[in-house]
Tab-separated table of N, CA and C in Angstrom:
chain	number	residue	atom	x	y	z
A	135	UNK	N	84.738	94.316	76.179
A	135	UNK	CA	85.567	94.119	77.355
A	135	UNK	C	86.136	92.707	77.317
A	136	UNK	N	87.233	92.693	77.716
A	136	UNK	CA	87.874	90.901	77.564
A	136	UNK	C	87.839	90.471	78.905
A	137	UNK	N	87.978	89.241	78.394
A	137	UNK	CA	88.050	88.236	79.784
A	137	UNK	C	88.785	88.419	80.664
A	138	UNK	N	89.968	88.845	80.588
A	138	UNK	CA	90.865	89.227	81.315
A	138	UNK	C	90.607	90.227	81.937
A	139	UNK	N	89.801	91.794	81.953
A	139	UNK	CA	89.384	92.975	82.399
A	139	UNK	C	88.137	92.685	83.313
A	140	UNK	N	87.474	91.624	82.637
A	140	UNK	CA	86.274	91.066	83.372
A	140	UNK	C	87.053	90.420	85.025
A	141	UNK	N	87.796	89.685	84.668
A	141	UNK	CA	88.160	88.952	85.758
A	141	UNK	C	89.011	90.208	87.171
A	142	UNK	N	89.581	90.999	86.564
A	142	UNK	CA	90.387	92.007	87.149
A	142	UNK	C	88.993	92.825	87.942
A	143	UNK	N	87.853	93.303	87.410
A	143	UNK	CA	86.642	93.940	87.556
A	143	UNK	C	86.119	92.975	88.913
A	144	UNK	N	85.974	91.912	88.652
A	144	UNK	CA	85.031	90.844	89.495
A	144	UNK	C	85.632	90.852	90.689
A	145	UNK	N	87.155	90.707	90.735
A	145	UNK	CA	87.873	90.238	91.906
A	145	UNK	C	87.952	91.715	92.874
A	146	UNK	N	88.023	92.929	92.007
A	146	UNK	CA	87.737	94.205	93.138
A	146	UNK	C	86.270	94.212	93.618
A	147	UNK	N	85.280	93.931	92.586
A	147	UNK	CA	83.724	94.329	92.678
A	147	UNK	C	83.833	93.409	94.014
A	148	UNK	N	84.398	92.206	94.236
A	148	UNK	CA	84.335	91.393	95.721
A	148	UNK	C	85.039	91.905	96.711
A	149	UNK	N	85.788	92.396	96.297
A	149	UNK	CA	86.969	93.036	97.238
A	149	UNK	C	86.254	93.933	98.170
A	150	UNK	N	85.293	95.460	97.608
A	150	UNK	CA	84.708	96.344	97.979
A	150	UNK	C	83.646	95.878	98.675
A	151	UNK	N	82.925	94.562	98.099
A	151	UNK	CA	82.081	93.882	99.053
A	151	UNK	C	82.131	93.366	99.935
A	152	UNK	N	83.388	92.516	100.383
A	152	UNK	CA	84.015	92.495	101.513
A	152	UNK	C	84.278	93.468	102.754
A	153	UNK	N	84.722	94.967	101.933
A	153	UNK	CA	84.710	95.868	102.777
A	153	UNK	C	84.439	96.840	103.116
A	154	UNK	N	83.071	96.548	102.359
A	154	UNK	CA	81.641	97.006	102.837
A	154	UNK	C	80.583	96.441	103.482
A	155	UNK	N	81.020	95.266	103.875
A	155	UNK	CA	80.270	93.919	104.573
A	155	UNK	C	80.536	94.399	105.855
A	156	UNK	N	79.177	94.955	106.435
A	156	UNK	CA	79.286	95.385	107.857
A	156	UNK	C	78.715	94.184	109.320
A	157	UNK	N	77.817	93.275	108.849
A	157	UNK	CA	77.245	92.582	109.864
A	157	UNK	C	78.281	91.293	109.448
A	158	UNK	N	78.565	90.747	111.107
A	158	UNK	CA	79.975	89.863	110.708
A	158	UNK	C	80.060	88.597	109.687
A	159	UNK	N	78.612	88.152	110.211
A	159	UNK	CA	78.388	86.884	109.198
A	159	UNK	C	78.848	86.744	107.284
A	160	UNK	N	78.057	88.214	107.195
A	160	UNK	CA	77.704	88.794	105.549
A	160	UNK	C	79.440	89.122	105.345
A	161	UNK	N	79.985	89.568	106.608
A	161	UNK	CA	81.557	90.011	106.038
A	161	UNK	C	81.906	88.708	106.096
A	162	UNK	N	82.237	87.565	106.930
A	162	UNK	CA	82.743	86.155	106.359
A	162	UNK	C	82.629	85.953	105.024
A	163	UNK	N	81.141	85.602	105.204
A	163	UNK	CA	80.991	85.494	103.348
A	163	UNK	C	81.823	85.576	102.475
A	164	UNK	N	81.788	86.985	102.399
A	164	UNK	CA	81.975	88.236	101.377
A	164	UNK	C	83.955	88.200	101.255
A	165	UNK	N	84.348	87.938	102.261
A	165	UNK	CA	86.005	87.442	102.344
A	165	UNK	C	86.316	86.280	102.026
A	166	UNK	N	85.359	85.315	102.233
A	166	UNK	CA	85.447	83.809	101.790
A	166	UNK	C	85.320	83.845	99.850
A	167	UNK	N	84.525	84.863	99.938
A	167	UNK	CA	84.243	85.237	98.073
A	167	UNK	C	85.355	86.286	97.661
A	168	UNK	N	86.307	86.934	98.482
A	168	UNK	CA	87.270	87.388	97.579
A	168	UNK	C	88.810	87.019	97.374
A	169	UNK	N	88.933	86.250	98.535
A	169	UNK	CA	90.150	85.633	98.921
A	169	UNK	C	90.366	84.300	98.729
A	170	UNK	N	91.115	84.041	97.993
A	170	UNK	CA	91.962	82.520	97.954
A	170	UNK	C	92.248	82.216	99.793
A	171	UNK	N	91.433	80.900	100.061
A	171	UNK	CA	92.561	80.192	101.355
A	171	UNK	C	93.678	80.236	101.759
A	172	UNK	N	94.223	81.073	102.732
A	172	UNK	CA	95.824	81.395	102.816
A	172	UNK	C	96.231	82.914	102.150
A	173	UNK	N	94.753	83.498	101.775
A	173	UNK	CA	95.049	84.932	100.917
A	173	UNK	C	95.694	85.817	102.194
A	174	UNK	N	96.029	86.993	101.715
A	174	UNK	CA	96.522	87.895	102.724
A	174	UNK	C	96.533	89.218	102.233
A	175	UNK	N	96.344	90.077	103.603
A	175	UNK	CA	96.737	91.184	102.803
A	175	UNK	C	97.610	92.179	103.931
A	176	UNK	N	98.115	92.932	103.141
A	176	UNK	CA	99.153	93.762	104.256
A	176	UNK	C	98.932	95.820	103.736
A	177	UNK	N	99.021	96.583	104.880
A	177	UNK	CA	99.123	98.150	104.296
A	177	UNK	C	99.768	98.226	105.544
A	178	UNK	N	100.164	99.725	105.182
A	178	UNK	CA	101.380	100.201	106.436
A	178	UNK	C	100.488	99.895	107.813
A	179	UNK	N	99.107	99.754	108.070
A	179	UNK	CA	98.968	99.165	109.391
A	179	UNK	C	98.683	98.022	109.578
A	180	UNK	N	98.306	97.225	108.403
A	180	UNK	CA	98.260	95.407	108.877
A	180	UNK	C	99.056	94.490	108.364
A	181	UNK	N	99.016	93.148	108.518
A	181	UNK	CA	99.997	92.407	107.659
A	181	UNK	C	99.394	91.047	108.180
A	182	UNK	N	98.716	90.258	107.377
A	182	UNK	CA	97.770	89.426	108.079
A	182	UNK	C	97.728	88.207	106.810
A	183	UNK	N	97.243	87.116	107.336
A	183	UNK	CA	97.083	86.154	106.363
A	183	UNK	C	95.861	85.302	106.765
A	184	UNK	N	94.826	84.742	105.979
A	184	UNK	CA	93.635	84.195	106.316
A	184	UNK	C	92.734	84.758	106.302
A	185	UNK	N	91.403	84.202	106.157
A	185	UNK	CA	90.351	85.002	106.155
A	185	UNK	C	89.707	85.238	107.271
A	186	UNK	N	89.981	84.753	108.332
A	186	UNK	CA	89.734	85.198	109.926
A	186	UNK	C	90.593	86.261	110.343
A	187	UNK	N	91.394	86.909	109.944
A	187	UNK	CA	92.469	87.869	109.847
A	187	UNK	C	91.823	88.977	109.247
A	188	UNK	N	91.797	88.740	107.679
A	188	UNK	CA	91.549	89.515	107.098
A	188	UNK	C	90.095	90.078	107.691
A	189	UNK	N	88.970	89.549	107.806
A	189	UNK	CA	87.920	89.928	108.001
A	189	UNK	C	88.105	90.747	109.343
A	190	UNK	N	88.669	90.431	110.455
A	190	UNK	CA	89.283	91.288	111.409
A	190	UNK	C	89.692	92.936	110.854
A	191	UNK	N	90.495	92.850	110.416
A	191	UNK	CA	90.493	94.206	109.911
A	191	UNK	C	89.756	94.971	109.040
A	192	UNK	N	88.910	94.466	108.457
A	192	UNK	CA	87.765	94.923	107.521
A	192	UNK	C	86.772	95.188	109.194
A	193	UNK	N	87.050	94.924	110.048
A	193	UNK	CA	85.695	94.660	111.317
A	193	UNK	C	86.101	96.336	112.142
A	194	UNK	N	87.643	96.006	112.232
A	194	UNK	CA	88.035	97.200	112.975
A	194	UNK	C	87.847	98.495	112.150
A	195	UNK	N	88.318	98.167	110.796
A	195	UNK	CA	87.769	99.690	109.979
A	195	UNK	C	86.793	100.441	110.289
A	196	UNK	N	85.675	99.738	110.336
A	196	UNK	CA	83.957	100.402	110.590
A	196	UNK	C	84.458	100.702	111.847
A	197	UNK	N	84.669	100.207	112.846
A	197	UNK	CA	85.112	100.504	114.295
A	197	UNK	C	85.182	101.867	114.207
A	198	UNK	N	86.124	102.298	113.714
A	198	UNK	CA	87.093	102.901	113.600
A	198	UNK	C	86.282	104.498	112.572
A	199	UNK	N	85.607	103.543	111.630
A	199	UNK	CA	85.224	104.779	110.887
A	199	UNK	C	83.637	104.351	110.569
A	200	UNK	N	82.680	104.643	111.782
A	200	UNK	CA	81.151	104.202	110.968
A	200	UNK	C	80.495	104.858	110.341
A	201	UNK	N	79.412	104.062	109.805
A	201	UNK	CA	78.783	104.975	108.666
A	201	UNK	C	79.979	105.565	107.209
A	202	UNK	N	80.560	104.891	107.194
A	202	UNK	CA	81.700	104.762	105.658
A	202	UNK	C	81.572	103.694	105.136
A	203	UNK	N	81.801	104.215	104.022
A	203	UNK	CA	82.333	102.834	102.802
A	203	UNK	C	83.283	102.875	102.032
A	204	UNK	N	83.692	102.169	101.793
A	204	UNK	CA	84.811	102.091	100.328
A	204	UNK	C	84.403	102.036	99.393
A	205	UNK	N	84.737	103.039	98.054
A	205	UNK	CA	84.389	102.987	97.218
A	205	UNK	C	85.622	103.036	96.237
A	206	UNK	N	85.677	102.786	94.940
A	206	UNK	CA	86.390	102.436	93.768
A	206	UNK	C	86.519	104.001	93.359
A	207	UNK	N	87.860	104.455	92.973
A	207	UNK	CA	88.025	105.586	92.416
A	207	UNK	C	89.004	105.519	91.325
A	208	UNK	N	87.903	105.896	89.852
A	208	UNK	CA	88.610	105.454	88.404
A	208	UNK	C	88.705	104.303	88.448
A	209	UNK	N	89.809	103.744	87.464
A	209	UNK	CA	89.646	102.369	86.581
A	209	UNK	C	90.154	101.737	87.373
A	210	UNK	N	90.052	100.201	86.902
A	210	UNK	CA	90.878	99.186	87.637
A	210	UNK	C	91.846	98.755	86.084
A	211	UNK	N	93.217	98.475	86.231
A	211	UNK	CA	94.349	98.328	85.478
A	211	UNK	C	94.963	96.870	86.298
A	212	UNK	N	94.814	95.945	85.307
A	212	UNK	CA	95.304	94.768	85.276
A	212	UNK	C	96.501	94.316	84.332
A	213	UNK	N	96.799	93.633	84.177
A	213	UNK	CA	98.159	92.405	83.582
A	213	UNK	C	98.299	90.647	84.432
A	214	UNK	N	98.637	90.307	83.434
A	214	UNK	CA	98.968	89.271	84.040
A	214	UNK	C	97.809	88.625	85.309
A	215	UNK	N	98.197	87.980	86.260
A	215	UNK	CA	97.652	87.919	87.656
A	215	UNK	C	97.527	88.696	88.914
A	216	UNK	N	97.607	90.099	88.160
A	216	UNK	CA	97.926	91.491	88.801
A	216	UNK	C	97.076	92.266	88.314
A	217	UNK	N	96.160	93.294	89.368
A	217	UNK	CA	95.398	94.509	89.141
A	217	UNK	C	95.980	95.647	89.698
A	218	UNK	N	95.323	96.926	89.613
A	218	UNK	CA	95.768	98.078	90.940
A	218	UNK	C	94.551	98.993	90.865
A	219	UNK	N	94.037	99.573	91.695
A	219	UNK	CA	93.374	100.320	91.586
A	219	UNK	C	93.215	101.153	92.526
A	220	UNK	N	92.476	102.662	92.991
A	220	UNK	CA	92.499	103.188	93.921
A	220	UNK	C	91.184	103.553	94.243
A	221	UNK	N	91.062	103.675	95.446
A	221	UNK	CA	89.732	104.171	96.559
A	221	UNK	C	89.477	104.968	97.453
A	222	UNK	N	88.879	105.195	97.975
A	222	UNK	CA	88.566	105.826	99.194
A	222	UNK	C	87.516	105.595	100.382
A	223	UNK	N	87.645	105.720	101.320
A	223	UNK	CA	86.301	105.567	102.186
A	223	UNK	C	85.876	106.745	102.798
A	224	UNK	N	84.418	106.934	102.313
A	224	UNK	CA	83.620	108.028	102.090
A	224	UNK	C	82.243	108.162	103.229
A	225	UNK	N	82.228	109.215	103.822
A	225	UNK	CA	81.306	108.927	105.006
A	225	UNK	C	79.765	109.366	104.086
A	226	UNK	N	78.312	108.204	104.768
A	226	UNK	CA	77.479	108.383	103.961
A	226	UNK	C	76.339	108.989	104.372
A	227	UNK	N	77.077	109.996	105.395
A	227	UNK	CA	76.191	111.684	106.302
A	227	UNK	C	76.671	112.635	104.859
A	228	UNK	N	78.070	112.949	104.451
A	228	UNK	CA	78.103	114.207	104.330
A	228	UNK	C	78.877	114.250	102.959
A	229	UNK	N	79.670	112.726	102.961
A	229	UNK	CA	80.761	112.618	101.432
A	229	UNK	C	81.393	112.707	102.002
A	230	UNK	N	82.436	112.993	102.720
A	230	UNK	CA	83.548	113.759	102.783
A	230	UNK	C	84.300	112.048	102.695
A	231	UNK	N	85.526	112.399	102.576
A	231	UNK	CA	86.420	110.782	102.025
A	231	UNK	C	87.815	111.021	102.801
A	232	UNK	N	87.546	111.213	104.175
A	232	UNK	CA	89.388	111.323	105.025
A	232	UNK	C	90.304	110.413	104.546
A	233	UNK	N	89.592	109.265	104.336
A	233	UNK	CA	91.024	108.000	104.271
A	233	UNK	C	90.728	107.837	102.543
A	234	UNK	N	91.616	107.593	101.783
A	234	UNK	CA	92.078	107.075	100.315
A	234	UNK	C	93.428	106.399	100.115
A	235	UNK	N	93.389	105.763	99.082
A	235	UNK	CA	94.540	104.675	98.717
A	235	UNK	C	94.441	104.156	97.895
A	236	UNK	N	95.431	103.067	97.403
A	236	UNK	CA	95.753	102.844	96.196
A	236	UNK	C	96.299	101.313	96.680
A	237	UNK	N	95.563	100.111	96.140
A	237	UNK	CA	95.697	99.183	96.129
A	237	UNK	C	96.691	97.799	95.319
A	238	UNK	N	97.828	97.149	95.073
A	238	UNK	CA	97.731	96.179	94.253
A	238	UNK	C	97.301	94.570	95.121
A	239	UNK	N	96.677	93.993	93.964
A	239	UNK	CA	96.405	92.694	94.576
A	239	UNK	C	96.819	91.869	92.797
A	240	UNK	N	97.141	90.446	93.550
A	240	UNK	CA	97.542	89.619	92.953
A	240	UNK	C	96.519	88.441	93.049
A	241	UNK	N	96.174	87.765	91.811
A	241	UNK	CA	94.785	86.793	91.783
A	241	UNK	C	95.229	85.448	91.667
A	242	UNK	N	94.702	84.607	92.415
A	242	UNK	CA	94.768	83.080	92.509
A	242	UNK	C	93.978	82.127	90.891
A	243	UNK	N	94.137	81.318	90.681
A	243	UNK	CA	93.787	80.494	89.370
A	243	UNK	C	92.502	81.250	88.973
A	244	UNK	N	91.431	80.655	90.401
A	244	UNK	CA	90.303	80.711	90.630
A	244	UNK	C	89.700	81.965	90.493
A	245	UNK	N	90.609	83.088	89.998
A	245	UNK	CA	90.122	84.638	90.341
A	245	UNK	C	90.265	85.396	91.858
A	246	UNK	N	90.196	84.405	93.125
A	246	UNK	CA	90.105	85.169	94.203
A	246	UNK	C	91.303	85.882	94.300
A	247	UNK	N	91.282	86.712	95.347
A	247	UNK	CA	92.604	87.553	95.584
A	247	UNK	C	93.505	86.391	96.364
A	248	UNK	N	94.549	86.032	96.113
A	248	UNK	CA	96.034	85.791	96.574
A	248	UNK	C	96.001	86.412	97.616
A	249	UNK	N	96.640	88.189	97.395
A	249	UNK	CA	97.415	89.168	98.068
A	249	UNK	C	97.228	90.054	97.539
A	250	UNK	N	96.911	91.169	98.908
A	250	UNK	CA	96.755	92.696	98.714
A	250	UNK	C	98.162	93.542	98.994
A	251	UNK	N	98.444	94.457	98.447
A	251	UNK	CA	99.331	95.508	99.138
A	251	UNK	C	98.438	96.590	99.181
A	252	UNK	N	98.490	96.983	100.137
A	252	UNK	CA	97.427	98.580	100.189
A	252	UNK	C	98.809	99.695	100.621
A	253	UNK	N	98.879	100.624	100.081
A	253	UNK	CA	98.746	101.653	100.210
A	253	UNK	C	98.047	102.831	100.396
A	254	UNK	N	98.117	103.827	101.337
A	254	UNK	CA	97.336	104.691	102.069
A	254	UNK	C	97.936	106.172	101.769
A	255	UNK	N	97.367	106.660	100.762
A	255	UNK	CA	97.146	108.020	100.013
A	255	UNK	C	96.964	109.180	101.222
A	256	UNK	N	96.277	109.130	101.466
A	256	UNK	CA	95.679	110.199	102.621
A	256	UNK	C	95.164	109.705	103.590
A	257	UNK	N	95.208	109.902	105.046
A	257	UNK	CA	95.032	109.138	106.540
A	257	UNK	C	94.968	110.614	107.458
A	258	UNK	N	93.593	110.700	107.695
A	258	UNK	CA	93.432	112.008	108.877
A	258	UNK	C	94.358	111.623	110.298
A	259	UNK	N	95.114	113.435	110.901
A	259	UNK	CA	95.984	113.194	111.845
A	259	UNK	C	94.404	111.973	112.863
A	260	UNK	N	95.721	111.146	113.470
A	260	UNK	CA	95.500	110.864	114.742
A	260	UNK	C	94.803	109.426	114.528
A	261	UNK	N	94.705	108.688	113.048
A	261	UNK	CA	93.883	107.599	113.141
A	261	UNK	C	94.639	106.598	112.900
């Protein structure tokens, strides 16, 4: 595996930890470890910059959907200072995975994420 695949690997493996970081403190953290200062990320429902932002919407997700997680679905595909990969969040009563998507993020020197674009694959009516 090269350095470059490694680094593309690390910066999602934080990413998912971030937003799977359910108690608020552990989610600071965990956003402070995937995001560059000034990182941001945007999908057809947010558009946010900072990690007091970002962690906000990683807060409302669980809100929104408890007892889920995000998980990584297939490879992660990098270039340059650019990855993409896709996911889903999967409830951990029964499996079932209502929400999925397909991510690009762009990486800062340091490896953290820059910037997300999310895209949203599948979204149950009404959420």
């Amino acid at each position: 595996m090269s350095a470059n695949t490694d680094r593309y690997e690390n910066a999602v493996s934080r990413y998912f930890e971030a937003w799977n970081a359910r108690e608020p403190k552990t989610r600071t953290k965990a956003v402070a470890a995937a995001w560059a200062v000034g990182g941001g990320y945007t999908d057809p429902l947010a558009d946010v910059v900072g990690h007091e932002q970002i962690a906000g919407v990683i807060a409302a997700a669980h809100e929104q959907f408890p007892g889920f997680a995000f998980r990584l679905t297939g490879a992660v595909e990098g270039h340059h200072d650019t990855a993409r990969f896709s996911w889903e969040l999967v409830s951990e009563v029964d499996g079932s995975a209502p929400v999925a998507g397909s991510d690009v993020i762009t990486l800062a020197g340091d490896g953290r994420i820059r910037a997300v674009l999310g895209f949203l694959d599948r979204v149950p009516d009404g959420a």
